[in-house]
Each structure stands twice: as C-alpha cells, then as structure tokens.
mmCIF file of C-alpha atoms in Angstrom:
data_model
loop_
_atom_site.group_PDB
_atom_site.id
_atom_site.type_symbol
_atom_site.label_atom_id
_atom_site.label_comp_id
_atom_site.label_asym_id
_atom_site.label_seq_id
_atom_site.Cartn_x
_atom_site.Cartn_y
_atom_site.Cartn_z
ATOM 1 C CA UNK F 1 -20.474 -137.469 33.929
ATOM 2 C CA UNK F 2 -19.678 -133.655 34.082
ATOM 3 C CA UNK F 3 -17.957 -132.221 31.132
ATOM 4 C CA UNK F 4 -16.687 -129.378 30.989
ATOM 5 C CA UNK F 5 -16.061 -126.832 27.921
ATOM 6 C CA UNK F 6 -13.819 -124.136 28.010
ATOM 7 C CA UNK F 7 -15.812 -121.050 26.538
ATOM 8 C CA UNK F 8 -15.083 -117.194 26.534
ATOM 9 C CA UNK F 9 -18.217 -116.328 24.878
ATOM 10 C CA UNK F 10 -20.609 -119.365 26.058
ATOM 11 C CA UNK F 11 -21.073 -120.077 22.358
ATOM 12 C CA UNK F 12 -18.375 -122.114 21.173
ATOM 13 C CA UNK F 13 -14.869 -123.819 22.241
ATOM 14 C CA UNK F 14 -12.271 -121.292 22.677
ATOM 15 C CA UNK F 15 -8.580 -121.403 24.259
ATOM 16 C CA UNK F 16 -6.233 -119.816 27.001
ATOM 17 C CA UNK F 17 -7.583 -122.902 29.396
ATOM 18 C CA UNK F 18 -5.215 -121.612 31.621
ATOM 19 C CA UNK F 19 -6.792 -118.133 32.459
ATOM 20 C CA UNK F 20 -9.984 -119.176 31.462
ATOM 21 C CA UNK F 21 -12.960 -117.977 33.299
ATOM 22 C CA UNK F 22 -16.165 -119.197 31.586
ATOM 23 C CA UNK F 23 -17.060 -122.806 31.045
ATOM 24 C CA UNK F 24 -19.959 -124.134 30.064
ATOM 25 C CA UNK F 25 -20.633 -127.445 32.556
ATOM 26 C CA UNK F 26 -22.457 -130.486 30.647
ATOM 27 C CA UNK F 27 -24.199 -133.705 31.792
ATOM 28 C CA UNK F 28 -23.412 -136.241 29.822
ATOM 29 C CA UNK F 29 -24.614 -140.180 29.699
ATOM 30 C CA UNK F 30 -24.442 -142.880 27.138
ATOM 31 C CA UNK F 31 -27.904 -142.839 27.041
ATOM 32 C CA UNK F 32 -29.610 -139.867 25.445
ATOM 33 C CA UNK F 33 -28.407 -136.143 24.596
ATOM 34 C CA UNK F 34 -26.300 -134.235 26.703
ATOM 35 C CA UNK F 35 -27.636 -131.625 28.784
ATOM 36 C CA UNK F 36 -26.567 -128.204 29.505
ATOM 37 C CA UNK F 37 -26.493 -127.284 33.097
ATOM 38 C CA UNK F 38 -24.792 -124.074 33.403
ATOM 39 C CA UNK F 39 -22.995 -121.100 32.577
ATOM 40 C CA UNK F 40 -19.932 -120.776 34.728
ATOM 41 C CA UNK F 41 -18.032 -117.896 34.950
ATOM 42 C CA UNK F 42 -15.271 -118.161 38.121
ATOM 43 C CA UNK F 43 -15.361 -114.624 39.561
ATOM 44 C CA UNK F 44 -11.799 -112.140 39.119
ATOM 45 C CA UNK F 45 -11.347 -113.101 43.314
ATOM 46 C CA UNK F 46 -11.334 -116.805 42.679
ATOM 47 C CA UNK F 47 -8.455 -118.005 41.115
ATOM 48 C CA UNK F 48 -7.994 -119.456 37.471
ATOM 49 C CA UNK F 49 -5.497 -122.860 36.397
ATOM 50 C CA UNK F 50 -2.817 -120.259 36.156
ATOM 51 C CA UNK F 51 -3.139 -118.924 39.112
ATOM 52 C CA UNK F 52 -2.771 -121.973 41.011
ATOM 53 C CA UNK F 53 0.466 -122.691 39.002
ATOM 54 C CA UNK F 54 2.028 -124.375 41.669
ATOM 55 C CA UNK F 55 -1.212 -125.031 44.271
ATOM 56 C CA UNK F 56 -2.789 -128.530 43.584
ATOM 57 C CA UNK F 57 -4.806 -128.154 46.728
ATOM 58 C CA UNK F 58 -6.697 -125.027 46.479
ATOM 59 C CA UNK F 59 -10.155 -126.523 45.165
ATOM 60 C CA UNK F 60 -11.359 -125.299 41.377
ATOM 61 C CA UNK F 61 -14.917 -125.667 40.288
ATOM 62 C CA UNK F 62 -13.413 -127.758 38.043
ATOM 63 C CA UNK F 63 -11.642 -130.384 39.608
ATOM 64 C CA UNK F 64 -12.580 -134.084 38.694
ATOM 65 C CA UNK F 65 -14.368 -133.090 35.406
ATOM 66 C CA UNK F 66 -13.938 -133.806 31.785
ATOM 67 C CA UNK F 67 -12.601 -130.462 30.305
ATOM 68 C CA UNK F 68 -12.880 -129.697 26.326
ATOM 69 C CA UNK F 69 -10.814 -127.218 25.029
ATOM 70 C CA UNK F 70 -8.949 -125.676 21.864
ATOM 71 C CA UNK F 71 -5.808 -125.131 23.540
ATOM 72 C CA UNK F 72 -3.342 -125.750 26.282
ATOM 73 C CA UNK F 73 -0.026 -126.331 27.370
ATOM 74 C CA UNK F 74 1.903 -128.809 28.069
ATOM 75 C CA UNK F 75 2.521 -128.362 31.912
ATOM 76 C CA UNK F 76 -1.121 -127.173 32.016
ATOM 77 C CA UNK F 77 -2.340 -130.132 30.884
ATOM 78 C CA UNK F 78 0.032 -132.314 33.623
ATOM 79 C CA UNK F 79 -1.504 -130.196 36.192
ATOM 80 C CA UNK F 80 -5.044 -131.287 35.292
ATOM 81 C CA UNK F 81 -4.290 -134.790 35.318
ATOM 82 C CA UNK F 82 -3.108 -134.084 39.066
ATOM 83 C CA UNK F 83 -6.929 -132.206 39.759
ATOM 84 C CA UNK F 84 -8.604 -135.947 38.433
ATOM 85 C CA UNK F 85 -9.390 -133.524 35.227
ATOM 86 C CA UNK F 86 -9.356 -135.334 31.846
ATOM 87 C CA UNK F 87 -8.535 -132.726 29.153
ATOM 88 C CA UNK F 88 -9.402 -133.272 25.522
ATOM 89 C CA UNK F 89 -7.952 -130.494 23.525
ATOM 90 C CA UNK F 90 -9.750 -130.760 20.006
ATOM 91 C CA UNK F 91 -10.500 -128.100 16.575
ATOM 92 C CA UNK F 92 -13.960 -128.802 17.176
ATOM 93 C CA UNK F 93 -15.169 -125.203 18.001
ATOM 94 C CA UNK F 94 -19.108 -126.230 18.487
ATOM 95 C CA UNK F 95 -19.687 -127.298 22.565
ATOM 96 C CA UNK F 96 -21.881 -129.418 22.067
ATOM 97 C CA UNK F 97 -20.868 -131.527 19.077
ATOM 98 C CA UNK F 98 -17.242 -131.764 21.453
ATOM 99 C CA UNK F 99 -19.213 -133.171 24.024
ATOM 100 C CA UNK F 100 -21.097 -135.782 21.888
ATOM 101 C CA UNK F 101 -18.013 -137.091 20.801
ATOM 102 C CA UNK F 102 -16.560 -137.241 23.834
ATOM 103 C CA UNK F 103 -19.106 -139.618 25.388
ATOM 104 C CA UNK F 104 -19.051 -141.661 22.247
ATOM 105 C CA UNK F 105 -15.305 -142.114 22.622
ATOM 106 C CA UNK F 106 -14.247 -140.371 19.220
ATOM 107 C CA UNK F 107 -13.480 -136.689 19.635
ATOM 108 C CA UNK F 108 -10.239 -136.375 17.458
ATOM 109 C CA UNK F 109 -7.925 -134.689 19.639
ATOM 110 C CA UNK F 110 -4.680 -132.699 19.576
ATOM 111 C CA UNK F 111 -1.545 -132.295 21.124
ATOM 112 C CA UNK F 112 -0.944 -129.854 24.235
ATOM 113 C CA UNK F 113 1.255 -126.934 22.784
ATOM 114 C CA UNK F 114 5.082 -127.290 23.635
ATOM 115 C CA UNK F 115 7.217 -125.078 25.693
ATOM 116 C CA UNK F 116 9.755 -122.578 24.936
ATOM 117 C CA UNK F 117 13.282 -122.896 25.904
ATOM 118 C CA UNK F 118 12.111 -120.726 28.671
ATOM 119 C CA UNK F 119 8.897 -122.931 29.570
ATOM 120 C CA UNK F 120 6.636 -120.399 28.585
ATOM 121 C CA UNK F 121 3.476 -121.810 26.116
ATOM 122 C CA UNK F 122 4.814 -121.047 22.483
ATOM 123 C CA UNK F 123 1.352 -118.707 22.232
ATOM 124 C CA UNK F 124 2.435 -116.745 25.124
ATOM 125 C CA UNK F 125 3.549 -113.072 24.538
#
C-alpha cells in the first residue's frame, strides 16, 4: 500500500494538507518495515488540494493513497474521501512511526478542524 505523509520539511508530519506541496510517499506491507520511496514535492504549476477546491477530476499524485497528516479541514477531508484518499490526521509528528501505526491499525487519530460560520478552516487567516 502507498502511504502518504504530508511533510514541509521531509523530516517530520506537518499541516496545511490543503496547500501542501511535499509528501513523503511510503510502501507499506504487513510484513516487514516500511520503506521510503520518495521525496515528492508537486511543482508551483501543478495544482495543490486547494486548488482543486471544486475539481474532483483533475488527477493529483495523490489520489488513491493513504495520506498522514497533522491537520485538515473538514471539507478537505470530504474531498479526499471523493479522490479514494484515506486521511489519518494524527499528533504523531515522526513519518515513520505514523506510518507503522497505520499498517498495524492503531494510529490514534484526530478530528478534521471545523469550519467557521463563513466555512473557512478555524486556522485560516
């Protein structure tokens, strides 16, 4: 399985999922450690989650992953499910202790951040 974690500085788990731009892409198994395969960074011409707002056709490198992250909002996370991604949002800030867990099915998780009366993310400014 391809997992993917959200990650600003390739190092650890960070947030903004939406406008996120580097991900670190895992393979994952049940059997043995998980290996990382690359260093993705989606180029400022391609677009990010946010950009395709309202585009669930418009391919994203992406699509039909597993997706770990710190952060994300609630609409955000209803327009993954539409791209066949699962998101896991989690405090966990180490990638590949995140990914462990996810494969052995216990990765405490967190809520996806509510919207503001105007249905911006309540970390938006």
């Amino acid at each position: 399985m391809k997992i993917a974690v959200v990650s600003q500085d390739f190092q650890t788990i960070t947030g903004k999922t939406g406008k996120a731009r580097r991900f670190l892409i895992f393979e994952g198994t049940q059997l043995g450690e998980p290996i990382l395969c690359d260093h993705l960074e989606i180029s400022e011409t391609e677009p990010t989650f946010h950009d395709l707002h309202t585009d669930d056709i418009t391919p994203h490198a992406i699509d039909q992953m597993i997706l770990i992250t710190i952060e994300a909002g609630e609409g955000l996370a209803e327009r993954l499910s539409r791209r066949g991604i699962t998101l896991y949002i989690t405090s966990e800030t180490d990638p590949l202790t995140a990914v462990k867990k996810v494969i052995e099915g216990n990765l405490p998780t967190l809520s996806p951040t509510p919207h503001k009366e105007d249905g911006t993310c309540q970390n938006e400014e």
